[in-house]
Every structure is written in structure tokens, then in C-alpha cells.
Amino acid sequence: MAEIIKINDNTYEVPIGHRPGMRVPGRIFVSAALRDMVEPGTIDQVANVATLPGIVKYSMAMPDAHLGYGFPIGGVAAFREEDGIISPGGVGFDINCGVRLLSTDLQAAAVQPLINTLIDALFEAIPSGLGATGRLHASDQQLTETFISGSKWAVEEGYGFESDLTHCEESGHMPGADPSQVSVKARKRGRPQLGTLGSGNHFLEIQRVEEIYDEPVAKQFGLFQGQITVMIHCGSRGAGHQICTDHLEVLSRAVKKYNIEIPDKQLACAPLGSPEADQYFGAMVCAANYAWANRHIIAHWTREVFERYFPGSKLDLVYDVAHNVAKIEEHEVDGKRERLYVHRKGATRAFGPSRSEVPDAYRTVGQPVLIPGSMGTSSYVLCGSDIAQELTFGSACHGAGRVMSRSQALKLFTGQNVKAALNKEGIVVKSTSPGMLAEEAPQVYKPSGDVVDVVHNLGIATKVARLVPLGVSKG
Amino acid sequence: MPGGPNYYRMIPFEYLEHTADIKFRAYGKTPEEMLSNAAAALFQSMVEPATIIVKESWKVELEASDLEDLAYQWLSEIVFLFETEFAVFATFSVKLQQDRNESWKLQAEIGGERMDLLRHAFENEVKAITRHKFGIKKNDVWCIQVILDV
């Protein structure tokens, strides 16, 4: 096993030879302090990804990297179209788990006295937690339309506005969906859950803009000091989980068929252009679109609740990012423009002004990059930069990253004392399960500020604003 | 085979440390017992078993080319049934059969009841069974290792 090499203050290399079969080196973007928190298993996962066919430049891990399955969480890798692969191990089960940020025209002082009522109303309006079903009761036909058109379908059904669409990655509907590759089982799981938040680390949060780092860009994003914002973090629910489960089975067989050596069964994959790869991609896009529709519907219900308590208030969509997805993108490799399948698993796209994918409203500055904090800690808004093109295929971190296991958290904290500690800081929390609060205690994550500083210092995305939680609704 | 040092003091399952997800090992004197214990380990991470009363049963039939694939399908099926039947489970009786061309068949009966959000104590939302470090070994007893995505 070769030693990890320090390249600069925020970059470490996992050299070829760390494990047999590596085609490219690994790159882990962390500071010295965060480097100590990266488990050996995470480094091994970076090295495992580097063995996959057609990988370009580096197998990468963002500063929030931690132990995953297949790819590490925070993993980014790109594969050439000609000789590369696609793997659900680089996307995850929660396909297009992502974050949406709504700005408001409300000052914190006006909202804070009503925070308890607001969180109760949001908790009521947006189903969450285990066993929750949506208020939507989508038909099979509607489900198919969701898979094909995502947020666009939601807007046609009366959820949200047409103008919201350009403020979503992929305009909230990614091309290439193939609903015939979605099993009956995935449909059965997905149908009742459309319009639900889910559980675990998913949340809906009312926040206050605490600090502005970059005034002109903040203005461009519609953010100002003391403003109320709403952040929604959720994904494709059972539909995505089942699609990944189903296709893992197909791709496990494909690995044998195409004679691909993989170091981890979760890295099951198929050569790009093969029927198995096309089938997985078509199904994955369905899940991604479902997730965008889901966040669109939840945002609509959030607007309804605000309208009830603050009539005439305006909630604008700042942006919506995916952080578990594989996409076809063009990037420069050795001076040549190449079409690549970029896998981001627990990593956010962070495109700068040079990319045509950035919506017109942000084209002069770069796309908003949304980094949710752990429960009770700050979230950050950053701005994508062209430096990310060179360093990370236009990618940044996605959150704080866990450092403590759930069982350890349950030994140290109870839901009640976590809630009491948050209340003391003026943060209202509502959850279906007290155990969940203990497992998601702020202390189980890396300090989100440290993670964001690495991204900022590398220049792959720069800090725009810091948001602090006032109220959290969790599953 | 009976007689190994761990055979008579076998525990049904145990949870192991994992930073982000849930990892467990389930044991059995037979592959049937191992799969039944694995299902119990999976479900205990989702709902507190003491809060479940067995009132109904669900039948499962699966087939796979090897035992490992069958085990993966079996555990995935339980997550699927939980979400689509809106039911919680406490007992898992498993029968296995290996036919001449070596493919495995599973027949199981799962006991449980419909979800009651007020009475059942929910723990984790298991998104899926991962294939990361998923494997079955047979020493003194059968052992399966599983990591759940939560």
C-alpha cells in the first residue's frame, strides 16, 4: 500500500499502487485537520474507483468525504464515453438526493415570533418520517409523466411556477428518461411517496441569512443579511431506492458478462453503450426527475404555508442542486474536449460562468452551490467557479460529512437532550422520531465551516452567504 | 456442521460499528436460520420489535442462481414489503431448496401487522440493502454480513 502524498495545503494524492489495478491516482481535497478525519476505508474506496475502466484524470473525494458503499460519500469520477462505464455505486440508492433553497422577502424579525407555529404547520403540510404517504395519490400515468418530465410535470399540475424551472439543475427535468426500465416494484414504492420528505438526514429548514461574504453575488442570488430562507433536502424516495436495487442485480450479471474486474460488489457496472448501461441510465434519469418533482411539490406546499401566515410574501427559488447523480457532460481532458459520464455521489455540481448549463440569471457569476449544514449548524451558499472545471470536473462538496456512527451517537445523546440543546440556541426542532434527533445530533458531523473553507480556498466554489437554522422539520 | 466452538453459543445477530450506515452480521446453524436472523436484524433496525404484534402473515417466494443473490433479494423484498404493504414484521420463517442445476429457491412466511404510527416505535429509514462487503461465510455456523443504506 503506497503512502498518501501531500500535493498542497488542501490536496492529497492516493498514488497508483495504493491498491493493485488503479488506472489513475486518487485526489482527496482536504485540509490537514480534515485529513485526520478521513478513515482508511474511505481512502480505499477512492482507490477502488480508480480501478474502473475508462476513468479520466483522478478518482476524487471532496472535503466532506466519508465511508460510503462503492464510491466514498463525496466521491467524484468521470468516465470516457468510448471505453468507460456507468455504475450505480457512483450515484447511490437515493438518486438525485439534493437541496433546494427558497429566498423570501421577509425579515427574520418578522418571522421569529411565529417560528413554532410555522414549523408545526410545515410539519403538518409536508408528510415525513417512516411510513409517510403523500397527499398526492398520483395515478400510474402521472407517475410515468413524473419520471419523464420531473419538475416540468409538477408545474403543469399546478405546483410551483414556470419561472422556477430555469433555477433548477437540468431545469428540473433531465433528458434520457426511459420509464420502461422502471420495475413494477419501483413504481409501487414511488407512487404513494411522491410529495414526502423522507427520514434520516432529510429536512426542511427555516433559516436566517447570518453573514454575507460576497455582496454582489449575494445580490445576484437574491440574498441579503437578516433575510428568511427555506432549505429543502430530500431525494427520490422509495422509487429511486428500488431502481438502484433492481439495476444493481442486472449490473452484477453484466460485470461477469463483460469480464470487468471490480474490487467491491457495489461497484457493479456496465460498459457505456451496452444495453445494461443504457437501461440503468434511463431508469436513473426517471428517479432523478421524480426527485426534482418531489422537491417542487414540497416547495409549493411550503409557499402555501407561508401564504397562510404571511399573506403576499414572495418565496423565490434561488436554485436546486442534485448531489447523487451521473450526468453526460463535456470537459477538457489533456487539451481535448471530451464527452464524459460524470458521477457525483455526495458531491454538488459547481459550474462557473463559462458553462452554458448555468441559467441566464447567474451566467455572469456562476451557479449557486448549496451546502446544507447538519441539524443545528450553518448552511452555506457558494458560487461555482471555472477553477472547478480544471480541478474537479466542476464539482464541490455536498455537506458536512459524518464522523460518528449512529450507535455511538445513541450512546452519547438522547433525542430529548439534543432538542433541548437546540432550543437553548433558539432553534425549534420537530421530528417524528426522538431517536432520529440523537443520531443526527450536530456533533456527529464534521464542522461544516471547515469543509466549506477547503472548497473556498481551493477556489472551486467561493463563499457567498452563511445561513443559520431557526426551525427544522425532520422525518 | 455441529460441534465447532461457536456452534452452541451462537447469537442470532450483532450490529457492528459503521460511521454512516448500519452494519450487521447474522448467524445460523443452517442457511435458513441465518436468513431468518438476517431479516430480524434488518427489521430491528427499522422498528422496535417489542412494539409489533403478529396478526397477519405474508408469503414470499424467490429464486436466484446462488445463495448470496438470493439473500440480497430476500432482504430487499422485506424493505419493499414494509413500504408497499404499510406493514411491520416480527417473525420470519424461511425454507430453502437447491435444485439440480444448483439454483436456489426460497419460500418464506413473514408474520406481522399493519403499521400503526402511534404504537410502533420507528428507528431508521432503511433505503436499501447495499452490496458493499455483502457476503456469506460458513465456518462453525453460517454467517452473513450486511451494510444497510440509511
XYZ file of C-alpha atoms in Angstrom:
625
model
C 0.000 0.000 0.000
C 1.625 3.256 -1.145
C 1.686 6.306 1.155
C -0.692 9.231 0.674
C 1.208 12.209 -0.774
C 0.552 15.822 0.169
C 0.275 17.940 -3.009
C -0.628 21.248 -1.363
C -2.414 22.502 1.778
C -5.783 21.239 0.570
C -4.909 18.375 -1.783
C -3.653 14.866 -1.055
C -2.887 12.194 -3.639
C -3.595 8.490 -3.395
C -0.850 7.201 -5.712
C -1.272 4.433 -8.263
C -0.168 1.347 -6.386
C -2.181 2.083 -3.244
C -4.077 -0.966 -4.438
C -3.498 -3.142 -7.494
C -5.254 -2.229 -10.731
C -5.510 1.547 -10.240
C -5.667 3.242 -13.653
C -5.347 6.794 -12.333
C -4.293 8.316 -8.996
C -6.803 9.422 -6.387
C -7.161 13.010 -5.208
C -8.651 13.866 -1.820
C -9.351 17.552 -1.259
C -8.979 18.154 2.466
C -7.095 20.411 4.879
C -4.581 18.926 7.323
C -7.206 18.975 10.086
C -9.849 17.230 7.954
C -7.243 14.788 6.607
C -7.103 13.186 10.086
C -10.862 12.560 9.952
C -10.711 10.625 6.667
C -10.941 6.931 7.565
C -8.602 4.407 5.874
C -11.723 2.743 4.423
C -12.612 5.974 2.606
C -9.135 6.176 1.045
C -9.511 2.530 -0.051
C -12.827 3.409 -1.689
C -11.162 6.274 -3.609
C -8.546 3.749 -4.788
C -11.236 1.183 -5.717
C -12.979 3.688 -8.007
C -9.617 4.376 -9.693
C -9.577 0.763 -10.989
C -12.753 1.170 -13.074
C -12.386 1.154 -16.894
C -12.251 4.456 -18.758
C -11.738 6.651 -15.674
C -10.241 10.043 -16.526
C -7.657 12.139 -14.614
C -8.355 11.210 -10.963
C -10.716 9.357 -8.663
C -11.688 12.275 -6.419
C -13.095 12.866 -2.960
C -14.459 16.189 -1.761
C -13.573 17.610 1.704
C -16.689 16.076 3.300
C -15.552 12.580 2.197
C -16.548 9.704 4.411
C -17.118 5.984 4.219
C -19.763 5.010 1.691
C -20.513 1.894 -0.303
C -18.908 1.586 -3.743
C -17.754 5.203 -4.146
C -16.986 7.071 -0.928
C -19.548 9.719 0.001
C -18.111 12.888 -1.519
C -16.776 10.862 -4.457
C -16.454 12.262 -7.986
C -15.256 10.339 -11.047
C -15.645 10.813 -14.796
C -15.548 8.099 -17.435
C -14.865 8.392 -21.163
C -17.801 7.624 -23.420
C -15.712 5.319 -25.683
C -14.260 2.915 -23.114
C -15.806 3.904 -19.795
C -18.543 2.533 -17.578
C -21.566 3.683 -15.619
C -22.062 2.411 -12.060
C -24.892 2.855 -9.550
C -22.112 2.660 -6.938
C -21.198 6.196 -8.068
C -24.731 7.519 -7.708
C -26.131 5.813 -4.629
C -29.565 4.494 -3.756
C -31.063 7.922 -3.168
C -30.771 9.035 -6.791
C -30.845 12.858 -7.081
C -30.887 13.415 -3.386
C -30.486 17.169 -3.491
C -31.033 20.582 -1.991
C -33.388 23.407 -2.877
C -33.147 26.928 -1.488
C -36.034 29.404 -1.451
C -35.424 33.061 -0.676
C -38.189 35.168 0.863
C -38.933 38.869 1.065
C -39.317 38.521 4.845
C -37.018 39.842 7.550
C -36.070 37.427 10.342
C -37.511 39.774 12.981
C -40.984 39.375 11.456
C -40.830 35.582 11.283
C -39.040 34.647 14.501
C -42.017 35.207 16.865
C -44.067 32.766 14.748
C -41.386 30.148 14.281
C -43.057 27.444 16.424
C -46.363 27.830 14.596
C -44.660 27.834 11.202
C -42.671 24.672 11.871
C -45.808 22.930 13.198
C -47.710 23.947 10.058
C -44.902 22.807 7.727
C -44.594 19.538 9.636
C -48.337 19.071 9.119
C -48.347 20.102 5.444
C -45.368 18.050 4.289
C -45.546 14.355 5.197
C -42.296 12.995 6.621
C -40.894 10.077 8.540
C -41.202 6.340 8.144
C -44.375 5.060 6.577
C -45.494 8.533 5.496
C -47.515 8.762 2.302
C -48.052 11.823 0.193
C -51.205 13.921 -0.094
C -50.995 13.449 -3.827
C -52.267 9.952 -4.659
C -50.630 10.013 -8.104
C -52.005 7.684 -10.761
C -49.775 5.333 -12.703
C -49.960 7.665 -15.711
C -48.986 10.663 -13.575
C -46.074 8.685 -12.193
C -44.846 7.972 -15.726
C -45.092 11.689 -16.530
C -43.134 12.490 -13.376
C -40.379 10.107 -14.500
C -40.221 11.778 -17.923
C -40.705 15.450 -17.090
C -39.846 15.918 -13.382
C -40.442 19.468 -12.175
C -41.971 20.397 -15.535
C -44.753 17.912 -14.852
C -45.194 19.357 -11.349
C -45.611 22.881 -12.797
C -48.162 21.618 -15.340
C -50.112 20.096 -12.436
C -50.148 23.450 -10.653
C -47.201 23.034 -8.278
C -44.805 25.944 -8.422
C -44.167 28.338 -11.282
C -42.786 28.034 -14.810
C -40.064 30.534 -13.826
C -38.857 28.102 -11.128
C -37.692 25.645 -13.764
C -34.676 27.586 -15.017
C -33.466 27.791 -11.425
C -33.127 24.009 -11.164
C -30.121 21.987 -12.296
C -31.153 20.387 -15.629
C -34.207 22.718 -15.476
C -35.684 20.076 -13.161
C -36.145 17.591 -15.981
C -33.166 15.650 -17.240
C -33.398 14.202 -20.757
C -32.984 10.470 -21.396
C -35.657 9.007 -19.110
C -36.826 5.503 -20.003
C -39.839 4.579 -17.844
C -39.901 1.065 -19.369
C -36.779 0.370 -17.282
C -38.589 1.170 -14.022
C -39.933 -2.014 -12.412
C -43.438 -2.524 -11.104
C -41.869 -2.676 -7.647
C -40.199 0.733 -8.018
C -43.500 2.209 -9.190
C -45.302 0.674 -6.242
C -42.817 2.196 -3.789
C -42.692 5.527 -5.580
C -46.368 6.220 -6.161
C -47.546 6.788 -2.570
C -44.358 8.639 -1.604
C -44.461 11.451 -4.165
C -44.588 14.645 -2.100
C -42.929 13.255 1.037
C -39.752 14.425 2.719
C -38.468 11.067 3.976
C -36.378 10.459 7.029
C -32.745 10.298 8.214
C -30.718 13.366 7.292
C -33.505 14.826 5.130
C -35.087 18.016 6.383
C -36.957 21.209 5.742
C -35.434 24.198 7.480
C -36.350 27.830 8.040
C -33.154 29.861 8.114
C -31.835 33.386 8.583
C -29.099 34.840 6.404
C -26.468 35.451 9.064
C -23.457 36.574 7.086
C -22.776 37.771 3.555
C -19.266 37.129 2.207
C -19.760 38.394 -1.333
C -22.249 41.251 -1.618
C -22.556 41.489 -5.453
C -23.039 37.737 -5.926
C -25.451 37.532 -2.981
C -27.479 40.277 -4.669
C -27.469 38.313 -7.904
C -28.772 35.262 -5.992
C -31.433 37.425 -4.275
C -29.944 37.074 -0.783
C -29.493 39.767 1.888
C -28.483 39.925 5.545
C -31.267 39.145 8.020
C -33.451 37.567 5.327
C -35.527 34.422 5.875
C -34.733 31.487 3.601
C -36.138 27.954 3.373
C -33.978 24.941 2.579
C -35.356 21.568 1.460
C -33.136 18.464 1.468
C -34.615 15.234 0.076
C -34.461 12.817 -2.843
C -36.237 10.227 -4.965
C -37.637 8.225 -2.031
C -38.521 4.527 -2.494
C -38.701 4.903 -6.294
C -35.005 5.741 -6.514
C -34.001 3.228 -3.854
C -35.784 0.413 -5.698
C -34.477 1.461 -9.144
C -30.924 1.270 -7.807
C -31.602 -2.101 -6.095
C -33.112 -3.570 -9.288
C -30.353 -2.394 -11.590
C -27.580 -3.455 -9.200
C -28.774 -7.001 -9.804
C -28.705 -6.543 -13.583
C -25.282 -4.879 -13.478
C -23.865 -7.574 -11.174
C -24.552 -10.009 -14.001
C -23.163 -7.536 -16.558
C -19.824 -7.462 -14.737
C -19.462 -11.209 -15.391
C -20.775 -10.920 -18.955
C -18.315 -8.175 -19.950
C -15.500 -9.558 -17.829
C -14.938 -6.413 -15.766
C -12.919 -6.823 -12.590
C -14.382 -4.856 -9.704
C -12.945 -4.594 -6.187
C -16.339 -4.057 -4.497
C -19.683 -5.621 -5.458
C -21.367 -2.237 -5.045
C -19.228 -1.000 -7.966
C -21.185 -3.278 -10.324
C -21.209 -1.508 -13.690
C -21.557 -1.941 -17.438
C -19.608 -0.547 -20.399
C -21.117 2.658 -21.796
C -23.099 1.858 -24.911
C -24.073 -1.630 -23.687
C -27.801 -2.391 -23.243
C -27.333 -2.778 -19.460
C -25.680 0.660 -19.197
C -28.434 2.289 -21.277
C -31.137 0.611 -19.189
C -29.618 1.789 -15.913
C -29.098 5.331 -17.228
C -32.709 5.521 -18.489
C -34.053 4.329 -15.135
C -31.704 6.563 -13.137
C -32.948 9.631 -15.052
C -36.541 8.636 -14.135
C -35.570 8.673 -10.459
C -33.705 11.965 -10.855
C -36.799 13.568 -12.414
C -39.016 12.120 -9.678
C -36.763 13.799 -7.096
C -36.993 17.192 -8.827
C -40.774 16.870 -8.957
C -40.778 15.878 -5.294
C -38.841 18.957 -4.217
C -41.047 21.108 -6.469
C -44.212 19.828 -4.768
C -42.726 20.272 -1.290
C -41.682 23.830 -2.186
C -45.243 24.536 -3.331
C -46.721 23.379 -0.027
C -44.100 25.467 1.777
C -45.274 28.527 -0.170
C -48.877 27.726 0.800
C -47.964 27.633 4.496
C -46.098 30.951 4.255
C -49.053 32.467 2.418
C -51.307 31.487 5.348
C -49.159 33.280 7.953
C -47.551 35.981 5.791
C -50.080 36.801 3.071
C -48.485 38.244 -0.042
C -44.999 37.017 0.894
C -42.812 36.020 -2.033
C -40.789 32.821 -1.982
C -38.406 32.648 -4.963
C -36.430 29.610 -5.968
C -32.728 30.509 -5.665
C -31.570 27.152 -7.021
C -31.989 23.378 -6.794
C -28.946 21.084 -6.946
C -28.572 17.319 -7.252
C -25.845 15.686 -5.197
C -26.281 11.983 -6.139
C -26.317 11.599 -9.903
C -24.442 10.578 -13.067
C -24.546 13.010 -15.999
C -23.213 13.347 -19.516
C -21.038 16.465 -19.622
C -18.292 17.867 -21.803
C -14.991 18.595 -20.127
C -11.456 19.395 -21.219
C -9.111 16.405 -20.861
C -5.462 16.863 -21.913
C -6.400 19.849 -24.065
C -9.229 17.977 -25.771
C -12.959 18.424 -25.291
C -14.454 15.030 -24.322
C -17.907 13.705 -23.546
C -17.776 12.155 -20.097
C -20.142 10.388 -17.713
C -19.515 12.335 -14.534
C -20.593 10.507 -11.362
C -21.184 12.663 -8.302
C -22.041 10.785 -5.141
C -22.489 13.165 -2.271
C -20.988 15.945 -4.379
C -22.538 19.063 -5.913
C -22.064 20.384 -9.428
C -20.264 23.730 -9.153
C -20.202 25.212 -12.648
C -18.668 28.613 -13.254
C -19.621 31.383 -15.700
C -18.046 29.610 -18.701
C -20.658 26.832 -18.711
C -23.793 27.167 -20.816
C -25.651 24.951 -18.278
C -25.650 27.856 -15.781
C -29.006 29.681 -16.011
C -29.042 33.154 -17.575
C -29.761 34.868 -14.275
C -26.453 33.611 -12.841
C -24.406 33.375 -16.014
C -22.122 36.283 -15.164
C -21.142 34.846 -11.774
C -21.618 31.039 -11.776
C -24.239 28.659 -10.401
C -25.324 28.702 -6.751
C -23.789 25.782 -4.826
C -25.916 24.831 -1.827
C -24.211 23.155 1.118
C -26.621 22.139 3.882
C -25.238 22.074 7.396
C -26.022 19.304 9.801
C -29.030 19.844 12.072
C -28.486 22.973 14.134
C -25.400 24.192 12.271
C -24.864 26.718 9.485
C -25.603 26.027 5.833
C -23.662 27.795 3.108
C -24.364 29.240 -0.292
C -21.345 29.277 -2.570
C -20.829 30.254 -6.175
C -19.426 27.850 -8.767
C -16.151 28.793 -10.417
C -14.275 27.913 -13.589
C -11.371 26.680 -11.447
C -13.596 23.682 -10.608
C -13.564 22.770 -14.320
C -9.863 22.067 -14.151
C -9.668 20.562 -10.675
C -12.864 18.572 -10.079
C -14.909 18.320 -13.309
C -16.922 21.231 -11.931
C -17.765 19.700 -8.541
C -17.735 20.722 -4.888
C -18.702 19.193 -1.533
C -22.320 18.472 -0.545
C -22.455 18.786 3.207
C -20.517 18.297 6.358
C -19.862 14.547 6.345
C -20.412 12.175 9.251
C -17.658 11.442 11.731
C -19.585 9.461 14.354
C -21.595 6.265 13.913
C -25.300 6.152 14.702
C -24.823 3.657 17.525
C -22.141 5.840 19.106
C -24.468 8.846 18.809
C -27.276 6.912 20.516
C -24.919 6.104 23.405
C -23.927 9.739 23.848
C -27.151 11.635 23.127
C -30.900 11.314 23.549
C -33.469 12.931 21.308
C -34.667 14.974 24.266
C -31.318 16.468 25.220
C -30.447 17.205 21.591
C -33.767 19.016 21.219
C -33.242 20.903 24.493
C -29.719 21.959 23.462
C -31.009 23.243 20.124
C -33.911 25.054 21.783
C -31.409 26.793 24.034
C -29.751 28.174 20.917
C -33.148 29.353 19.733
C -33.632 26.539 17.194
C -37.032 24.824 17.091
C -36.999 21.165 16.011
C -39.918 18.942 15.143
C -39.392 15.268 14.301
C -41.421 12.061 14.089
C -38.777 10.094 15.964
C -36.699 11.163 19.006
C -34.058 8.519 18.156
C -33.522 10.249 14.821
C -32.659 13.517 16.589
C -29.972 11.753 18.633
C -28.489 10.073 15.572
C -28.430 13.384 13.714
C -27.023 15.438 16.603
C -24.795 18.288 15.358
C -21.727 16.654 16.947
C -21.852 13.570 14.662
C -20.795 15.675 11.656
C -17.587 17.438 10.728
C -17.722 21.210 11.278
C -19.392 22.404 8.052
C -17.385 25.652 8.077
C -14.082 23.725 7.830
C -15.391 21.713 4.863
C -16.602 24.829 3.054
C -13.305 26.654 3.734
C -11.380 23.965 1.818
C -13.670 24.394 -1.191
C -13.346 28.195 -0.936
C -9.566 28.127 -0.523
C -9.128 25.796 -3.476
C -11.284 28.226 -5.455
C -13.640 25.525 -6.798
C -16.582 27.443 -5.307
C -16.453 30.652 -3.331
C -18.416 31.652 -0.248
C -21.431 33.889 -0.761
C -23.571 33.595 2.367
C -23.967 31.718 5.628
C -27.438 30.688 6.764
C -28.341 29.693 10.322
C -31.311 27.496 11.236
C -34.293 28.876 13.137
C -36.639 25.918 12.777
C -36.220 22.378 11.467
C -38.802 19.808 10.410
C -37.377 16.298 10.167
C -38.675 12.806 9.441
C -21.554 -28.902 10.753
C -22.325 -29.206 14.500
C -19.564 -29.335 17.041
C -17.443 -26.206 16.356
C -16.605 -23.907 19.279
C -19.235 -21.303 18.362
C -21.987 -23.726 17.494
C -23.716 -23.910 20.885
C -23.275 -20.299 21.927
C -24.384 -18.744 18.681
C -26.054 -15.341 18.875
C -28.738 -14.602 16.241
C -27.155 -11.348 15.054
C -24.972 -8.429 16.085
C -24.564 -4.840 14.914
C -21.060 -3.603 14.110
C -19.634 -0.074 14.162
C -20.078 1.955 10.953
C -19.678 5.738 10.586
C -22.549 6.474 8.254
C -24.682 3.386 7.803
C -25.808 0.249 9.652
C -23.684 -2.896 9.506
C -24.660 -6.272 10.940
C -23.748 -9.938 10.938
C -26.424 -12.600 11.304
C -25.713 -16.220 12.109
C -27.455 -19.580 11.728
C -26.832 -23.270 12.177
C -28.467 -23.629 8.765
C -28.684 -21.144 5.856
C -32.425 -20.933 6.609
C -31.777 -19.849 10.183
C -29.142 -17.350 9.006
C -31.574 -15.738 6.532
C -34.310 -15.628 9.156
C -31.942 -13.956 11.655
C -30.707 -11.529 8.990
C -34.298 -10.466 8.340
C -34.808 -9.950 12.072
C -31.604 -7.851 12.270
C -32.733 -5.751 9.315
C -36.192 -5.166 10.730
C -34.985 -4.409 14.245
C -33.002 -1.511 12.781
C -36.261 -0.177 11.311
C -38.881 -0.768 14.036
C -38.590 -1.784 17.704
C -39.762 -5.459 17.620
C -41.369 -5.327 21.094
C -43.995 -2.946 19.694
C -45.130 -5.416 16.992
C -47.941 -7.955 17.451
C -48.160 -10.798 14.913
C -51.680 -10.640 13.459
C -51.196 -11.348 9.752
C -48.803 -13.203 7.519
C -47.172 -12.531 4.160
C -45.749 -15.153 1.814
C -42.569 -14.636 -0.198
C -41.184 -16.800 -2.985
C -37.844 -16.036 -4.626
C -35.320 -17.699 -6.866
C -31.662 -16.967 -7.609
C -28.617 -18.597 -9.136
C -26.641 -18.511 -5.885
C -27.267 -18.168 -2.174
C -25.730 -14.700 -1.972
C -28.028 -13.274 -4.663
C -30.961 -14.971 -3.001
C -30.053 -13.397 0.341
C -29.797 -9.957 -1.310
C -33.221 -10.407 -2.929
C -34.726 -11.638 0.341
C -33.607 -8.650 2.402
C -34.561 -6.207 -0.378
C -38.007 -7.836 -0.506
C -38.576 -7.070 3.182
C -37.817 -3.361 2.642
C -40.171 -3.424 -0.354
C -42.995 -5.118 1.602
C -42.606 -2.701 4.508
C -43.058 0.322 2.236
C -45.776 -1.054 -0.021
C -47.855 -3.135 2.415
C -47.534 -0.485 5.155
C -46.801 -3.353 7.499
C -44.276 -4.147 10.230
C -42.827 -7.607 10.712
C -41.614 -9.660 13.661
C -41.298 -13.298 12.581
C -39.503 -14.704 9.562
C -39.750 -18.380 8.739
C -37.540 -19.397 5.813
C -37.404 -22.604 3.754
C -34.697 -23.155 1.137
C -34.358 -25.585 -1.689
C -31.472 -26.106 -4.085
C -32.417 -27.796 -7.336
C -30.383 -29.952 -9.694
C -28.984 -27.080 -11.752
C -27.818 -25.515 -8.468
C -30.262 -22.596 -8.452
C -31.746 -21.665 -5.074
C -35.416 -21.267 -4.183
C -36.729 -19.522 -1.091
C -40.184 -19.829 0.431
C -40.868 -17.703 3.455
C -43.692 -16.722 5.718
C -43.434 -13.361 7.419
C -45.578 -12.548 10.464
C -46.533 -9.039 11.455
C -49.262 -6.417 11.337
C -50.290 -3.201 9.579
C -48.390 -0.079 10.513
C -49.720 1.942 13.436
C -47.848 5.236 13.580
C -48.904 5.799 17.187
C -47.980 2.391 18.573
C -44.926 1.251 16.594
C -41.569 2.724 17.536
C -39.781 3.566 14.283
C -35.994 3.677 14.266
C -34.266 4.118 10.891
C -35.497 4.501 7.358
C -33.565 1.808 5.506
C -33.289 2.966 1.899
C -31.802 -0.248 0.583
C -29.503 -3.193 1.143
C -26.038 -2.388 -0.201
C -23.765 -4.917 -1.911
C -20.708 -3.329 -0.301
C -18.875 -6.055 1.659
C -22.026 -8.160 1.394
C -21.142 -11.817 1.803
C -21.924 -15.236 3.265
C -19.386 -17.474 5.008
C -19.685 -20.868 6.592
C -17.336 -21.821 9.395
C -18.783 -23.430 12.542
C -22.015 -21.682 11.670
C -23.375 -19.769 8.686
C -22.738 -16.019 8.744
C -23.971 -13.202 6.537
C -22.587 -9.660 6.628
C -24.801 -6.792 5.502
C -24.486 -2.993 5.285
C -27.744 -1.043 5.081
C -28.050 2.358 3.438
C -29.877 4.606 5.894
